[in-house]
Amino acid sequence: MEFKASLMDEKAIERALIRISHEIVEKNKGVKDLVLVGIKRRGVPLAQRIMENIEKFEGEAIPVTSVDITLYRDDLQEDYEVPQIKDSRIDVPIRNKKVILVDDVLYTGRTVRAALDAVTANGRPQSIQLAVLIDRGHRELPIRADYVGKNVPTSREELIKVQLMEVDGRNAVDIYLREGER
């Protein structure tokens, strides 16, 4: 991979997550019945950060859980970083709740489709919404995010790499060019 550009630094990520947090509260008219579900791997710390933001300005913590979508993927190939944990159980009640799925990058929509399957296998929520840090386009499925940190038009030859302190030891979003592409 060849580095192309930095898209977001630590402060830009923080600002985007604060904005997303406010939008979630506004759209849902408060925090009643909200549950944040982070899609493993980087969606989990993002969901936790959103909860912390909401708790700061609403004075109320909302449940945060995670889902591992490995069992629900229909596109497992060597190109994908696949989580090894095979547990798709959600450890908080989601029946009749407003579930906010959280992920780092929305690309083809296949990860979100798998997450929808995993969530509904755990109960029937009142609604499911999607929050992503980066929306890069190129959808293969009719899926769109309700909350987006940054829209980044990309080519299929480009890769978006989100790095989070909790997983990678730094906060940044960078764009790379696949090897052999120029």
PDB file of C-alpha atoms in Angstrom:
ATOM      1  CA  MET A   1       0.000   0.000   0.000  1.00  0.00           C
ATOM      2  CA  GLU A   2       1.214   3.444  -0.877  1.00  0.00           C
ATOM      3  CA  PHE A   3       0.202   6.338   1.386  1.00  0.00           C
ATOM      4  CA  LYS A   4      -1.826   8.910  -0.522  1.00  0.00           C
ATOM      5  CA  ALA A   5      -3.231  11.392   2.023  1.00  0.00           C
ATOM      6  CA  SER A   6      -4.367  11.935   5.568  1.00  0.00           C
ATOM      7  CA  LEU A   7      -8.149  12.454   5.732  1.00  0.00           C
ATOM      8  CA  MET A   8      -8.779  12.984   9.445  1.00  0.00           C
ATOM      9  CA  ASP A   9      -6.558  13.556  12.451  1.00  0.00           C
ATOM     10  CA  GLU A  10      -7.460  12.974  16.091  1.00  0.00           C
ATOM     11  CA  LYS A  11      -9.323  16.299  16.454  1.00  0.00           C
ATOM     12  CA  ALA A  12     -11.310  15.801  13.240  1.00  0.00           C
ATOM     13  CA  ILE A  13     -12.386  12.326  14.392  1.00  0.00           C
ATOM     14  CA  GLU A  14     -13.422  13.747  17.768  1.00  0.00           C
ATOM     15  CA  ARG A  15     -15.446  16.560  16.143  1.00  0.00           C
ATOM     16  CA  ALA A  16     -17.181  14.124  13.790  1.00  0.00           C
ATOM     17  CA  LEU A  17     -18.136  11.807  16.667  1.00  0.00           C
ATOM     18  CA  ILE A  18     -19.457  14.704  18.754  1.00  0.00           C
ATOM     19  CA  ARG A  19     -21.609  15.819  15.806  1.00  0.00           C
ATOM     20  CA  ILE A  20     -22.877  12.262  15.221  1.00  0.00           C
ATOM     21  CA  SER A  21     -23.696  11.962  18.933  1.00  0.00           C
ATOM     22  CA  HIS A  22     -25.776  15.161  18.843  1.00  0.00           C
ATOM     23  CA  GLU A  23     -27.538  14.051  15.646  1.00  0.00           C
ATOM     24  CA  ILE A  24     -28.475  10.708  17.223  1.00  0.00           C
ATOM     25  CA  VAL A  25     -30.042  12.431  20.241  1.00  0.00           C
ATOM     26  CA  GLU A  26     -31.849  14.993  18.044  1.00  0.00           C
ATOM     27  CA  LYS A  27     -33.243  12.450  15.571  1.00  0.00           C
ATOM     28  CA  ASN A  28     -34.454  10.165  18.361  1.00  0.00           C
ATOM     29  CA  LYS A  29     -35.812  13.020  20.523  1.00  0.00           C
ATOM     30  CA  GLY A  30     -33.611  12.036  23.439  1.00  0.00           C
ATOM     31  CA  VAL A  31     -31.985   8.825  24.610  1.00  0.00           C
ATOM     32  CA  LYS A  32     -35.005   6.754  25.646  1.00  0.00           C
ATOM     33  CA  ASP A  33     -34.792   3.171  24.342  1.00  0.00           C
ATOM     34  CA  LEU A  34     -31.484   3.721  22.488  1.00  0.00           C
ATOM     35  CA  VAL A  35     -28.900   0.948  22.259  1.00  0.00           C
ATOM     36  CA  LEU A  36     -25.541   1.366  20.510  1.00  0.00           C
ATOM     37  CA  VAL A  37     -24.203  -1.758  18.779  1.00  0.00           C
ATOM     38  CA  GLY A  38     -20.600  -1.540  17.606  1.00  0.00           C
ATOM     39  CA  ILE A  39     -19.652  -3.793  14.709  1.00  0.00           C
ATOM     40  CA  LYS A  40     -16.437  -5.560  15.707  1.00  0.00           C
ATOM     41  CA  ARG A  41     -13.699  -4.428  15.429  1.00  0.00           C
ATOM     42  CA  ARG A  42     -13.395  -0.661  15.133  1.00  0.00           C
ATOM     43  CA  GLY A  43     -17.125   0.001  15.469  1.00  0.00           C
ATOM     44  CA  VAL A  44     -16.921  -1.024  19.116  1.00  0.00           C
ATOM     45  CA  PRO A  45     -14.632   1.796  20.344  1.00  0.00           C
ATOM     46  CA  LEU A  46     -16.531   4.252  18.137  1.00  0.00           C
ATOM     47  CA  ALA A  47     -19.819   3.203  19.784  1.00  0.00           C
ATOM     48  CA  GLN A  48     -18.207   3.610  23.210  1.00  0.00           C
ATOM     49  CA  ARG A  49     -16.991   7.131  22.325  1.00  0.00           C
ATOM     50  CA  ILE A  50     -20.466   8.090  21.048  1.00  0.00           C
ATOM     51  CA  MET A  51     -22.002   6.840  24.300  1.00  0.00           C
ATOM     52  CA  GLU A  52     -19.502   8.880  26.323  1.00  0.00           C
ATOM     53  CA  ASN A  53     -20.341  12.004  24.288  1.00  0.00           C
ATOM     54  CA  ILE A  54     -24.074  11.458  24.769  1.00  0.00           C
ATOM     55  CA  GLU A  55     -23.576  10.882  28.490  1.00  0.00           C
ATOM     56  CA  LYS A  56     -21.656  14.185  28.768  1.00  0.00           C
ATOM     57  CA  PHE A  57     -24.388  16.329  27.268  1.00  0.00           C
ATOM     58  CA  GLU A  58     -27.487  14.311  28.236  1.00  0.00           C
ATOM     59  CA  GLY A  59     -26.371  13.160  31.687  1.00  0.00           C
ATOM     60  CA  GLU A  60     -27.499   9.627  30.942  1.00  0.00           C
ATOM     61  CA  ALA A  61     -25.536   6.607  29.759  1.00  0.00           C
ATOM     62  CA  ILE A  62     -27.076   4.389  27.125  1.00  0.00           C
ATOM     63  CA  PRO A  63     -26.270   0.688  26.691  1.00  0.00           C
ATOM     64  CA  VAL A  64     -23.386  -0.216  24.400  1.00  0.00           C
ATOM     65  CA  THR A  65     -22.787  -3.699  23.102  1.00  0.00           C
ATOM     66  CA  SER A  66     -21.070  -5.287  20.131  1.00  0.00           C
ATOM     67  CA  VAL A  67     -21.709  -7.793  17.412  1.00  0.00           C
ATOM     68  CA  ASP A  68     -19.283  -9.982  15.506  1.00  0.00           C
ATOM     69  CA  ILE A  69     -20.638 -10.436  12.007  1.00  0.00           C
ATOM     70  CA  THR A  70     -18.206 -13.164  10.874  1.00  0.00           C
ATOM     71  CA  LEU A  71     -20.866 -15.869  10.838  1.00  0.00           C
ATOM     72  CA  TYR A  72     -23.109 -13.697   8.670  1.00  0.00           C
ATOM     73  CA  ARG A  73     -20.599 -12.620   5.997  1.00  0.00           C
ATOM     74  CA  ASP A  74     -21.349 -13.682   2.433  1.00  0.00           C
ATOM     75  CA  ASP A  75     -18.093 -12.382   0.996  1.00  0.00           C
ATOM     76  CA  LEU A  76     -15.316 -13.969   3.038  1.00  0.00           C
ATOM     77  CA  GLN A  77     -12.131 -13.623   1.018  1.00  0.00           C
ATOM     78  CA  GLU A  78      -8.482 -13.059   1.801  1.00  0.00           C
ATOM     79  CA  ASP A  79      -8.895  -9.326   0.988  1.00  0.00           C
ATOM     80  CA  TYR A  80     -10.991  -8.733   4.106  1.00  0.00           C
ATOM     81  CA  GLU A  81      -9.793  -8.359   7.670  1.00  0.00           C
ATOM     82  CA  VAL A  82     -12.095 -10.861   9.340  1.00  0.00           C
ATOM     83  CA  PRO A  83     -12.627 -10.885  13.124  1.00  0.00           C
ATOM     84  CA  GLN A  84     -11.838 -14.276  14.659  1.00  0.00           C
ATOM     85  CA  ILE A  85     -14.464 -14.177  17.424  1.00  0.00           C
ATOM     86  CA  LYS A  86     -17.531 -16.153  16.354  1.00  0.00           C
ATOM     87  CA  ASP A  87     -19.992 -14.941  19.012  1.00  0.00           C
ATOM     88  CA  SER A  88     -22.861 -12.921  17.560  1.00  0.00           C
ATOM     89  CA  ARG A  89     -24.885 -12.692  20.786  1.00  0.00           C
ATOM     90  CA  ILE A  90     -25.804  -9.184  21.833  1.00  0.00           C
ATOM     91  CA  ASP A  91     -25.616  -8.898  25.608  1.00  0.00           C
ATOM     92  CA  VAL A  92     -28.293  -6.222  26.139  1.00  0.00           C
ATOM     93  CA  PRO A  93     -32.000  -6.455  25.326  1.00  0.00           C
ATOM     94  CA  ILE A  94     -32.806  -5.002  21.910  1.00  0.00           C
ATOM     95  CA  ARG A  95     -36.469  -5.966  21.574  1.00  0.00           C
ATOM     96  CA  ASN A  96     -38.482  -2.793  20.874  1.00  0.00           C
ATOM     97  CA  LYS A  97     -35.332  -0.646  21.205  1.00  0.00           C
ATOM     98  CA  LYS A  98     -33.875   1.857  18.755  1.00  0.00           C
ATOM     99  CA  VAL A  99     -30.631   0.177  17.729  1.00  0.00           C
ATOM    100  CA  ILE A 100     -27.828   2.335  16.353  1.00  0.00           C
ATOM    101  CA  LEU A 101     -25.299   0.194  14.473  1.00  0.00           C
ATOM    102  CA  VAL A 102     -21.840   1.785  14.538  1.00  0.00           C
ATOM    103  CA  ASP A 103     -18.990   1.022  12.136  1.00  0.00           C
ATOM    104  CA  ASP A 104     -15.844   2.740  10.947  1.00  0.00           C
ATOM    105  CA  VAL A 105     -16.234   2.603   7.142  1.00  0.00           C
ATOM    106  CA  LEU A 106     -19.257   2.077   4.908  1.00  0.00           C
ATOM    107  CA  TYR A 107     -18.177   0.734   1.542  1.00  0.00           C
ATOM    108  CA  THR A 108     -20.087  -2.024  -0.294  1.00  0.00           C
ATOM    109  CA  GLY A 109     -22.745  -2.421   2.405  1.00  0.00           C
ATOM    110  CA  ARG A 110     -22.022  -6.112   2.946  1.00  0.00           C
ATOM    111  CA  THR A 111     -20.737  -5.667   6.510  1.00  0.00           C
ATOM    112  CA  VAL A 112     -23.889  -3.723   7.407  1.00  0.00           C
ATOM    113  CA  ARG A 113     -26.101  -6.362   5.790  1.00  0.00           C
ATOM    114  CA  ALA A 114     -24.374  -9.012   7.876  1.00  0.00           C
ATOM    115  CA  ALA A 115     -24.776  -6.866  11.011  1.00  0.00           C
ATOM    116  CA  LEU A 116     -28.505  -6.465  10.298  1.00  0.00           C
ATOM    117  CA  ASP A 117     -28.815 -10.259  10.148  1.00  0.00           C
ATOM    118  CA  ALA A 118     -26.887 -10.631  13.410  1.00  0.00           C
ATOM    119  CA  VAL A 119     -28.979  -7.976  15.190  1.00  0.00           C
ATOM    120  CA  THR A 120     -32.322  -9.393  14.083  1.00  0.00           C
ATOM    121  CA  ALA A 121     -31.182 -12.880  15.123  1.00  0.00           C
ATOM    122  CA  ASN A 122     -31.004 -11.431  18.659  1.00  0.00           C
ATOM    123  CA  GLY A 123     -34.515  -9.946  18.733  1.00  0.00           C
ATOM    124  CA  ARG A 124     -36.722  -7.489  16.912  1.00  0.00           C
ATOM    125  CA  PRO A 125     -35.780  -3.867  17.546  1.00  0.00           C
ATOM    126  CA  GLN A 126     -38.204  -0.992  17.046  1.00  0.00           C
ATOM    127  CA  SER A 127     -35.805   0.442  14.466  1.00  0.00           C
ATOM    128  CA  ILE A 128     -32.223   0.112  13.271  1.00  0.00           C
ATOM    129  CA  GLN A 129     -30.135   3.124  12.291  1.00  0.00           C
ATOM    130  CA  LEU A 130     -26.559   3.272  11.033  1.00  0.00           C
ATOM    131  CA  ALA A 131     -23.705   5.556  12.114  1.00  0.00           C
ATOM    132  CA  VAL A 132     -20.348   5.452  10.311  1.00  0.00           C
ATOM    133  CA  LEU A 133     -17.204   7.507  10.625  1.00  0.00           C
ATOM    134  CA  ILE A 134     -16.446   7.296   6.868  1.00  0.00           C
ATOM    135  CA  ASP A 135     -18.786   6.726   3.922  1.00  0.00           C
ATOM    136  CA  ARG A 136     -16.698   6.029   0.839  1.00  0.00           C
ATOM    137  CA  GLY A 137     -19.423   5.089  -1.644  1.00  0.00           C
ATOM    138  CA  HIS A 138     -19.369   2.106  -4.031  1.00  0.00           C
ATOM    139  CA  ARG A 139     -22.440   0.425  -2.554  1.00  0.00           C
ATOM    140  CA  GLU A 140     -23.345  -3.031  -3.802  1.00  0.00           C
ATOM    141  CA  LEU A 141     -26.492  -3.146  -1.660  1.00  0.00           C
ATOM    142  CA  PRO A 142     -29.220  -0.520  -1.081  1.00  0.00           C
ATOM    143  CA  ILE A 143     -27.845   0.602   2.293  1.00  0.00           C
ATOM    144  CA  ARG A 144     -27.190   4.139   3.477  1.00  0.00           C
ATOM    145  CA  ALA A 145     -25.974   5.607   6.741  1.00  0.00           C
ATOM    146  CA  ASP A 146     -28.216   7.783   8.911  1.00  0.00           C
ATOM    147  CA  TYR A 147     -25.188   9.480  10.500  1.00  0.00           C
ATOM    148  CA  VAL A 148     -21.894  10.078   8.668  1.00  0.00           C
ATOM    149  CA  GLY A 149     -18.703  11.597  10.031  1.00  0.00           C
ATOM    150  CA  LYS A 150     -17.205  12.275   6.602  1.00  0.00           C
ATOM    151  CA  ASN A 151     -18.149  11.406   3.027  1.00  0.00           C
ATOM    152  CA  VAL A 152     -15.035  10.478   1.072  1.00  0.00           C
ATOM    153  CA  PRO A 153     -15.493   9.796  -2.635  1.00  0.00           C
ATOM    154  CA  THR A 154     -12.935   7.134  -3.529  1.00  0.00           C
ATOM    155  CA  SER A 155     -11.953   4.908  -6.387  1.00  0.00           C
ATOM    156  CA  ARG A 156     -12.002   1.150  -5.952  1.00  0.00           C
ATOM    157  CA  GLU A 157      -8.187   1.213  -6.161  1.00  0.00           C
ATOM    158  CA  GLU A 158      -8.003   3.254  -2.960  1.00  0.00           C
ATOM    159  CA  LEU A 159      -8.129   1.915   0.584  1.00  0.00           C
ATOM    160  CA  ILE A 160      -9.372   3.817   3.626  1.00  0.00           C
ATOM    161  CA  LYS A 161      -7.586   2.943   6.844  1.00  0.00           C
ATOM    162  CA  VAL A 162      -9.194   4.013  10.120  1.00  0.00           C
ATOM    163  CA  GLN A 163      -6.892   3.786  13.106  1.00  0.00           C
ATOM    164  CA  LEU A 164      -8.234   4.146  16.626  1.00  0.00           C
ATOM    165  CA  MET A 165      -6.243   4.473  19.843  1.00  0.00           C
ATOM    166  CA  GLU A 166      -8.096   1.544  21.438  1.00  0.00           C
ATOM    167  CA  VAL A 167      -7.146  -0.849  18.621  1.00  0.00           C
ATOM    168  CA  ASP A 168      -4.182   0.654  16.775  1.00  0.00           C
ATOM    169  CA  GLY A 169      -2.495   2.985  19.258  1.00  0.00           C
ATOM    170  CA  ARG A 170      -3.300   6.172  17.305  1.00  0.00           C
ATOM    171  CA  ASN A 171      -6.286   8.105  15.950  1.00  0.00           C
ATOM    172  CA  ALA A 172      -6.198   8.803  12.220  1.00  0.00           C
ATOM    173  CA  VAL A 173      -7.968   8.168   8.946  1.00  0.00           C
ATOM    174  CA  ASP A 174      -5.688   7.798   5.937  1.00  0.00           C
ATOM    175  CA  ILE A 175      -6.152   6.904   2.296  1.00  0.00           C
ATOM    176  CA  TYR A 176      -3.813   4.539   0.474  1.00  0.00           C
ATOM    177  CA  LEU A 177      -3.394   3.374  -3.086  1.00  0.00           C
ATOM    178  CA  ARG A 178      -3.379  -0.402  -3.578  1.00  0.00           C
ATOM    179  CA  GLU A 179      -0.026  -1.753  -4.716  1.00  0.00           C
ATOM    180  CA  GLY A 180       0.336  -1.820  -8.464  1.00  0.00           C
ATOM    181  CA  GLU A 181      -2.320   0.909  -8.950  1.00  0.00           C
ATOM    182  CA  ARG A 182      -1.238   4.336 -10.266  1.00  0.00           C
TER     183      ARG A 182
END
